[in-house]
Amino acid sequence: MSGKADPRPGDGSTARTRLDRGRTALGPALELVHTGRAPTRAVLTAELGVTRATAGAVAAELEALGLIRVDARPGAAAGSQGRPSHRLAVAEDGPVALAAQVHADGYRAALVGLGGRIVATTPGCEIIDPDPAKVLASVVTAGAELLRATGRRCVGAGLAVPSAVAEPEGLALNPLHLAWPAGAPVRDIFAEQVRAAGIEGPAFAANDVNLAALAEHRHGAGRGSRDLLCVATGHRGVGGALVLDGRLHRGSSGLALEVGHLTVHPEGRPCHCGSRGCLDVETDPLAFLTEAGREPGPEVSLLQQSIDLVRHHYDDPGVRTAAEALIDRLGLGLAGLVNILNPDRIILGGLHRTLLEADPGRLRAVVADRSLWGQSGGVPILACTLDHNSLVGAAELAWQPVLDDPLGALTDRH
């Protein structure tokens, strides 16, 4: 026999062993709380497949890092049996990620905490310079002012842009609606501005609809979906994204799901890609205003003008006819995507969300009629539910290293 005593229940070595075993569970545990899938310690224990003691040690470590809060005095749920479990929630005063979004009608910065909760946001700017460095310097400066005003710790920064972003270089290949040069190195420019502002953590950039889909999958209308298709208009053009098993499907170089160039009206408007009748020019806000015979005004964004027109003037025959035309074209595009991708849920954002809300039966009927799988039962088509979902998704990029390794991400810098 060795001279070393066996650890007894309650002694220090047992506690250390338990915590060491739980280290690898910190990331999965944080993601479960972050996405709302573990509201109590009992659920966390079951989801992680660990003992109650290990789950308790993991929760305590995440609380010590300032990421979650453990309610040690919960009330029992109505009709429940046995001892009530500790409630878990993200820390409301915890760290934040800096999120930035640039689109055809301006830019906005925000601070986003765990759980996808927007802590603070700027009013936004309505002028976009053709030089990406100037725009990104301005949006990062606005974000840095939010950080100073709130005194929050920042884990990193994420940027959403209305362009395909090629990986691994982080190049915006087609920022057509921004008048930026094709292939602009937006991730490097953004990272440089983040460092210059003295903001800690890594910096990322991605397509805005990809990020909207990621945010909706984790915190909004896409929660619980396995194969989620997102299609949205944005301020100009149309984008798409696919989330598979909780991860964005980016393709071999980040360029998957450029759905805006599906042809839905062969004799339609010329598209900047060289074709005609693409979703990009047949179902975006400018297409709707043109179809409805309305001259776009300078007072608010094209997206807001088109949404207001649908919501407040749908009884106008011209507006209704224009909306029905866009719904039919959108339905054709969605049906083709359903045939190829076989998603278990479709979510729509921007003007497409408003068109769905205005006439859900028409859009669902077109998709069901034109898709093979739709005729056998149909795929649910839902509206996005998050405000500023691209901003929330940009923050998810910055939060991901923390979700992967909370202890390493938050302690390596100090």
Coordinates of C-alpha atoms in Angstrom, one line a residue:
M1 CA 0.0 0.0 0.0
S2 CA 1.2 3.5 -0.7
G3 CA 1.5 6.0 2.1
K4 CA -0.9 8.4 0.4
A5 CA -4.3 8.6 2.0
D6 CA -7.3 8.0 -0.1
P7 CA -9.3 11.2 -0.7
R8 CA -12.4 11.3 1.5
P9 CA -15.8 12.9 0.6
G10 CA -15.6 16.6 1.3
D11 CA -11.8 17.0 1.4
G12 CA -9.9 19.4 -0.9
S13 CA -8.6 16.9 -3.3
T14 CA -12.0 15.6 -4.2
A15 CA -13.2 19.1 -4.9
R16 CA -10.2 19.7 -7.1
T17 CA -10.7 16.4 -9.0
R18 CA -14.4 17.3 -9.6
L19 CA -13.5 20.7 -11.0
D20 CA -10.7 19.3 -13.1
R21 CA -13.2 16.9 -14.6
G22 CA -15.6 19.7 -15.3
R23 CA -13.1 21.9 -17.1
T24 CA -13.9 20.3 -20.4
A25 CA -17.5 20.9 -19.7
L26 CA -17.2 24.7 -19.2
G27 CA -17.7 25.5 -22.8
P28 CA -20.7 23.2 -23.5
A29 CA -22.2 24.4 -20.2
L30 CA -21.9 28.0 -21.1
E31 CA -23.4 27.5 -24.5
L32 CA -26.4 25.7 -22.9
V33 CA -27.0 28.7 -20.6
H34 CA -26.2 31.2 -23.4
T35 CA -28.9 29.6 -25.7
G36 CA -31.4 29.2 -22.9
R37 CA -31.3 25.4 -23.1
A38 CA -30.2 25.0 -19.5
P39 CA -32.4 27.2 -17.3
T40 CA -31.6 25.1 -14.2
R41 CA -28.7 23.2 -12.7
A42 CA -30.7 20.0 -13.0
V43 CA -31.2 20.5 -16.8
L44 CA -27.5 21.3 -17.1
T45 CA -26.6 18.1 -15.3
A46 CA -28.7 16.0 -17.6
E47 CA -27.6 17.8 -20.8
L48 CA -23.9 17.4 -19.9
G49 CA -24.2 13.8 -18.7
V50 CA -22.3 14.5 -15.5
T51 CA -22.9 14.2 -11.8
R52 CA -24.8 16.9 -9.9
A53 CA -21.6 17.7 -8.0
T54 CA -19.6 18.2 -11.2
A55 CA -22.4 20.3 -12.7
G56 CA -22.4 22.4 -9.5
A57 CA -18.6 22.9 -9.8
V58 CA -18.9 23.9 -13.5
A59 CA -21.7 26.4 -12.7
A60 CA -19.7 27.9 -9.8
E61 CA -16.6 28.3 -12.1
L62 CA -18.7 30.1 -14.8
E63 CA -20.1 32.3 -12.1
A64 CA -16.7 33.1 -10.8
L65 CA -15.7 34.1 -14.3
G66 CA -18.6 36.6 -14.2
L67 CA -20.4 34.9 -17.1
I68 CA -23.5 33.4 -15.4
R69 CA -25.5 33.8 -12.2
V70 CA -26.7 30.9 -10.1
D71 CA -29.9 31.5 -8.1
A72 CA -29.4 29.4 -4.9
R73 CA -32.9 30.1 -3.6
P74 CA -35.2 29.2 -6.4
G75 CA -38.9 28.6 -6.0
A76 CA -40.4 25.2 -7.0
A77 CA -42.3 25.2 -10.3
A78 CA -46.0 24.6 -10.1
G79 CA -46.7 20.9 -10.0
S80 CA -43.1 19.9 -9.6
Q81 CA -41.9 17.2 -7.2
G82 CA -38.8 16.9 -5.2
R83 CA -36.2 19.5 -4.3
P84 CA -36.2 22.5 -6.7
S85 CA -33.1 23.0 -8.7
H86 CA -30.9 26.1 -8.8
R87 CA -31.8 28.5 -11.6
L88 CA -29.1 29.5 -14.1
A89 CA -29.0 32.7 -16.1
V90 CA -26.4 34.8 -18.0
A91 CA -24.9 37.6 -15.9
E92 CA -26.6 40.8 -16.7
D93 CA -23.6 42.8 -15.7
G94 CA -21.1 40.5 -17.3
P95 CA -18.7 41.0 -20.3
V96 CA -20.0 42.1 -23.7
A97 CA -19.0 41.8 -27.4
L98 CA -18.7 44.8 -29.7
A99 CA -21.0 44.3 -32.7
A100 CA -20.9 46.4 -35.8
Q101 CA -23.1 46.4 -38.9
V102 CA -22.7 48.2 -42.2
H103 CA -25.4 48.3 -44.8
A104 CA -26.5 50.4 -47.8
D105 CA -28.3 52.9 -45.6
G106 CA -25.8 53.4 -42.8
Y107 CA -24.1 51.7 -40.0
R108 CA -24.7 50.9 -36.3
A109 CA -22.6 49.7 -33.3
A110 CA -23.9 47.8 -30.3
L111 CA -22.7 46.0 -27.2
V112 CA -24.2 42.5 -26.9
G113 CA -24.0 40.3 -23.8
L114 CA -24.4 36.6 -23.4
G115 CA -27.9 35.3 -24.3
G116 CA -28.0 37.6 -27.4
R117 CA -29.1 40.6 -25.2
I118 CA -28.3 44.0 -26.6
V119 CA -26.9 46.1 -23.7
A120 CA -26.4 49.4 -25.6
T121 CA -26.6 50.6 -29.2
T122 CA -25.8 53.7 -31.2
P123 CA -28.5 55.5 -33.1
G124 CA -26.8 54.6 -36.3
C125 CA -25.4 56.7 -39.2
E126 CA -27.0 57.2 -42.5
I127 CA -24.0 58.1 -44.6
I128 CA -21.6 55.4 -46.0
D129 CA -18.2 56.6 -47.4
P130 CA -16.8 54.7 -50.4
D131 CA -13.7 54.1 -48.4
P132 CA -14.2 51.1 -46.1
A133 CA -11.5 52.2 -43.7
K134 CA -13.2 55.5 -42.9
V135 CA -16.6 53.7 -42.3
L136 CA -15.1 51.0 -40.1
A137 CA -13.1 53.6 -38.1
S138 CA -16.3 55.5 -37.4
V139 CA -18.3 52.5 -36.4
V140 CA -15.5 51.2 -34.1
T141 CA -15.1 54.7 -32.6
A142 CA -18.9 54.7 -31.8
G143 CA -18.5 51.2 -30.2
A144 CA -15.6 52.3 -28.1
E145 CA -17.6 55.2 -26.8
L146 CA -20.3 52.7 -25.7
L147 CA -17.7 50.7 -23.9
R148 CA -16.4 53.7 -22.1
A149 CA -19.9 54.8 -21.1
T150 CA -20.9 51.4 -19.8
G151 CA -17.5 50.4 -18.3
R152 CA -18.1 46.8 -19.6
R153 CA -15.3 44.4 -20.3
C154 CA -15.1 43.4 -24.0
V155 CA -14.4 39.9 -25.2
G156 CA -13.9 40.8 -28.9
A157 CA -15.6 42.4 -31.9
G158 CA -17.7 41.2 -34.8
L159 CA -18.7 42.9 -38.1
A160 CA -21.7 42.2 -40.4
V161 CA -21.4 43.4 -44.0
P162 CA -23.8 43.0 -47.0
S163 CA -21.4 41.0 -49.0
A164 CA -20.1 37.5 -49.4
V165 CA -16.9 37.3 -47.2
A166 CA -14.3 35.0 -48.6
E167 CA -12.4 32.8 -46.1
P168 CA -9.7 32.6 -44.9
E169 CA -8.7 36.1 -46.1
G170 CA -11.8 37.9 -44.9
L171 CA -12.4 39.7 -48.2
A172 CA -15.7 41.4 -49.1
L173 CA -16.1 40.1 -52.6
N174 CA -19.2 41.9 -53.7
P175 CA -20.1 44.9 -51.5
L176 CA -22.0 46.4 -54.5
H177 CA -24.5 48.3 -52.5
L178 CA -21.8 50.1 -50.5
A179 CA -19.7 51.2 -53.5
W180 CA -16.7 49.6 -51.8
P181 CA -14.0 48.0 -54.0
A182 CA -14.6 44.3 -54.7
G183 CA -12.3 42.2 -52.5
A184 CA -11.9 44.8 -49.8
P185 CA -10.0 43.2 -46.8
V186 CA -12.8 44.2 -44.4
R187 CA -11.7 41.8 -41.6
D188 CA -8.2 43.1 -41.5
I189 CA -9.3 46.7 -41.7
F190 CA -11.9 46.1 -38.9
A191 CA -9.3 44.3 -36.7
E192 CA -6.8 47.2 -37.2
Q193 CA -9.4 49.7 -36.1
V194 CA -10.4 47.6 -33.1
R195 CA -6.8 47.4 -32.0
A196 CA -6.3 51.1 -32.6
A197 CA -9.3 51.9 -30.3
G198 CA -7.7 49.8 -27.5
I199 CA -10.4 47.2 -27.6
E200 CA -9.4 43.8 -26.3
G201 CA -10.1 40.5 -28.0
P202 CA -10.2 39.1 -31.5
A203 CA -12.1 40.7 -34.4
F204 CA -14.2 38.9 -37.0
A205 CA -16.3 39.7 -40.1
A206 CA -18.9 37.8 -42.0
N207 CA -22.0 38.3 -44.3
D208 CA -24.9 39.9 -42.6
V209 CA -27.5 37.3 -43.5
N210 CA -25.3 34.5 -42.3
L211 CA -25.0 36.3 -39.0
A212 CA -28.8 36.9 -38.8
A213 CA -29.3 33.2 -39.3
L214 CA -26.8 32.3 -36.6
A215 CA -28.5 34.7 -34.1
E216 CA -32.0 33.5 -34.9
H217 CA -30.9 29.8 -34.6
R218 CA -29.4 30.5 -31.1
H219 CA -31.9 33.0 -29.7
G220 CA -34.9 33.5 -32.0
A221 CA -37.2 31.9 -34.6
G222 CA -34.7 29.2 -35.5
R223 CA -34.2 27.7 -32.1
G224 CA -34.6 23.9 -32.1
S225 CA -34.2 23.6 -35.9
R226 CA -31.6 21.1 -37.2
D227 CA -31.4 22.3 -40.9
L228 CA -32.4 26.0 -40.9
L229 CA -32.7 28.1 -44.0
C230 CA -32.8 31.9 -43.7
V231 CA -33.6 34.3 -46.5
A232 CA -33.7 38.1 -46.0
T233 CA -33.9 41.2 -48.0
G234 CA -31.6 43.5 -46.0
H235 CA -31.6 47.1 -47.1
R236 CA -30.7 46.2 -50.7
G237 CA -30.5 42.9 -52.4
V238 CA -31.3 39.4 -51.0
G239 CA -29.2 37.1 -49.0
G240 CA -29.5 33.5 -47.7
A241 CA -27.9 31.3 -45.1
L242 CA -28.0 27.7 -43.9
V243 CA -27.4 26.5 -40.4
L244 CA -26.6 22.8 -40.0
D245 CA -26.4 21.1 -36.6
G246 CA -25.9 24.5 -35.0
R247 CA -23.1 25.7 -37.3
L248 CA -23.2 28.0 -40.3
H249 CA -22.7 26.2 -43.6
R250 CA -20.1 28.4 -45.2
G251 CA -19.0 26.3 -48.1
S252 CA -15.4 25.7 -49.1
S253 CA -14.4 29.3 -48.9
G254 CA -17.2 31.1 -47.0
L255 CA -19.4 31.8 -50.1
A256 CA -22.3 29.3 -49.8
L257 CA -25.9 30.3 -50.2
E258 CA -25.6 33.3 -52.5
V259 CA -29.4 32.9 -53.1
G260 CA -29.8 36.4 -54.4
H261 CA -28.9 35.3 -57.9
L262 CA -31.6 32.6 -58.3
T263 CA -33.7 33.5 -61.4
V264 CA -37.3 34.0 -60.5
H265 CA -38.5 36.2 -63.3
P266 CA -36.7 35.4 -66.6
E267 CA -38.0 38.5 -68.3
G268 CA -37.4 40.7 -65.3
R269 CA -35.1 43.5 -64.3
P270 CA -31.4 43.4 -65.2
C271 CA -29.2 42.3 -62.3
H272 CA -25.7 43.6 -61.6
C273 CA -24.5 40.0 -61.9
G274 CA -25.3 40.1 -65.7
S275 CA -28.4 38.0 -65.6
R276 CA -32.1 39.1 -65.4
G277 CA -34.9 38.6 -62.9
C278 CA -32.8 37.5 -59.9
L279 CA -34.2 37.5 -56.4
D280 CA -31.8 40.3 -55.7
V281 CA -33.6 42.7 -58.0
E282 CA -37.1 41.2 -58.0
T283 CA -37.8 40.9 -54.3
D284 CA -35.8 43.6 -52.5
P285 CA -37.2 46.9 -51.1
L286 CA -36.3 48.9 -54.2
A287 CA -38.1 46.3 -56.4
F288 CA -41.2 46.6 -54.2
L289 CA -41.3 50.4 -54.2
T290 CA -40.8 50.4 -58.0
E291 CA -43.5 47.7 -58.5
A292 CA -45.9 49.7 -56.4
G293 CA -45.3 52.9 -58.4
R294 CA -43.7 54.7 -55.4
E295 CA -40.8 57.0 -55.8
P296 CA -38.2 56.3 -53.0
G297 CA -37.7 59.3 -50.7
P298 CA -34.6 60.4 -48.8
E299 CA -36.2 60.6 -45.4
V300 CA -35.8 57.0 -44.2
S301 CA -34.1 53.9 -45.6
L302 CA -35.6 52.0 -48.5
L303 CA -36.2 49.0 -46.2
Q304 CA -38.2 51.1 -43.8
Q305 CA -40.2 52.8 -46.6
S306 CA -41.1 49.4 -48.1
I307 CA -42.1 47.9 -44.7
D308 CA -44.2 51.0 -43.9
L309 CA -46.0 50.8 -47.2
V310 CA -47.0 47.1 -46.6
R311 CA -48.0 47.6 -43.0
H312 CA -50.0 50.9 -43.4
H313 CA -51.2 50.9 -47.0
Y314 CA -51.9 47.2 -47.9
D315 CA -55.5 48.1 -48.7
D316 CA -54.3 50.2 -51.6
P317 CA -54.8 48.0 -54.8
G318 CA -51.4 49.0 -56.2
V319 CA -49.6 48.1 -53.1
R320 CA -51.4 44.8 -52.7
T321 CA -50.7 43.9 -56.3
A322 CA -47.0 44.7 -55.9
A323 CA -46.8 42.7 -52.7
E324 CA -48.5 39.7 -54.3
A325 CA -46.0 39.8 -57.3
L326 CA -43.1 39.9 -54.9
I327 CA -44.6 37.1 -52.8
D328 CA -45.0 34.9 -55.8
R329 CA -41.4 35.5 -57.0
L330 CA -40.1 34.9 -53.5
G331 CA -42.1 31.7 -53.3
L332 CA -40.6 30.4 -56.5
G333 CA -37.1 31.0 -55.1
L334 CA -37.9 29.4 -51.8
A335 CA -39.4 26.4 -53.5
G336 CA -36.2 25.8 -55.5
L337 CA -34.1 26.1 -52.3
V338 CA -36.4 23.6 -50.5
N339 CA -36.0 21.1 -53.4
I340 CA -32.2 21.4 -53.1
L341 CA -31.6 21.7 -49.4
N342 CA -34.6 20.0 -47.7
P343 CA -34.6 22.3 -44.6
D344 CA -36.8 21.6 -41.6
R345 CA -37.6 25.3 -41.2
I346 CA -37.4 28.6 -43.2
I347 CA -37.2 32.0 -41.5
L348 CA -37.6 35.3 -43.4
G349 CA -36.1 38.7 -42.5
G350 CA -36.4 42.2 -43.7
L351 CA -39.1 43.0 -46.2
H352 CA -39.6 39.3 -46.7
R353 CA -40.7 39.0 -43.1
T354 CA -43.2 41.8 -43.6
L355 CA -44.6 40.2 -46.8
L356 CA -45.0 36.9 -45.0
E357 CA -46.9 38.6 -42.2
A358 CA -49.2 40.4 -44.7
D359 CA -50.2 37.3 -46.6
P360 CA -48.8 34.1 -45.0
G361 CA -51.2 31.8 -46.8
R362 CA -50.2 33.0 -50.3
L363 CA -46.5 32.5 -49.7
R364 CA -46.8 29.1 -48.1
A365 CA -49.1 28.0 -50.9
V366 CA -46.6 29.0 -53.6
V367 CA -43.8 27.1 -51.9
A368 CA -45.9 24.0 -51.3
D369 CA -47.2 24.0 -54.8
R370 CA -43.7 24.4 -56.4
S371 CA -41.6 22.2 -54.1
L372 CA -41.5 18.4 -54.1
W373 CA -41.2 18.1 -50.3
G374 CA -43.7 20.9 -49.8
Q375 CA -46.4 18.8 -51.4
S376 CA -45.8 16.0 -48.9
G377 CA -46.5 18.2 -45.8
G378 CA -44.7 21.5 -46.2
V379 CA -41.8 23.1 -44.4
P380 CA -42.6 25.7 -41.7
I381 CA -42.0 29.3 -42.9
L382 CA -41.6 31.7 -40.0
A383 CA -40.7 35.4 -39.5
C384 CA -37.4 36.3 -37.9
T385 CA -38.1 37.4 -34.3
L386 CA -35.0 39.3 -33.2
D387 CA -34.5 43.0 -33.5
H388 CA -31.1 43.7 -35.1
N389 CA -30.4 40.0 -35.6
S390 CA -27.3 40.7 -37.8
L391 CA -25.8 42.7 -34.9
V392 CA -26.5 39.9 -32.5
G393 CA -25.0 37.5 -35.0
A394 CA -21.9 39.6 -35.3
A395 CA -21.5 39.5 -31.5
E396 CA -21.9 35.7 -31.7
L397 CA -18.6 35.6 -33.7
A398 CA -16.8 37.4 -30.9
W399 CA -18.4 35.2 -28.2
Q400 CA -17.5 31.9 -29.9
P401 CA -14.0 31.7 -28.6
V402 CA -15.4 32.2 -25.1
L403 CA -18.1 29.5 -25.7
D404 CA -15.3 27.2 -26.9
D405 CA -13.0 27.7 -23.9
P406 CA -14.3 30.2 -21.3
L407 CA -11.4 29.8 -18.9
G408 CA -8.7 30.1 -21.6
A409 CA -10.4 33.0 -23.5
L410 CA -10.9 35.1 -20.4
T411 CA -7.7 34.4 -18.4
D412 CA -5.1 34.2 -21.1
R413 CA -5.2 38.0 -21.5
H414 CA -4.6 38.7 -17.8

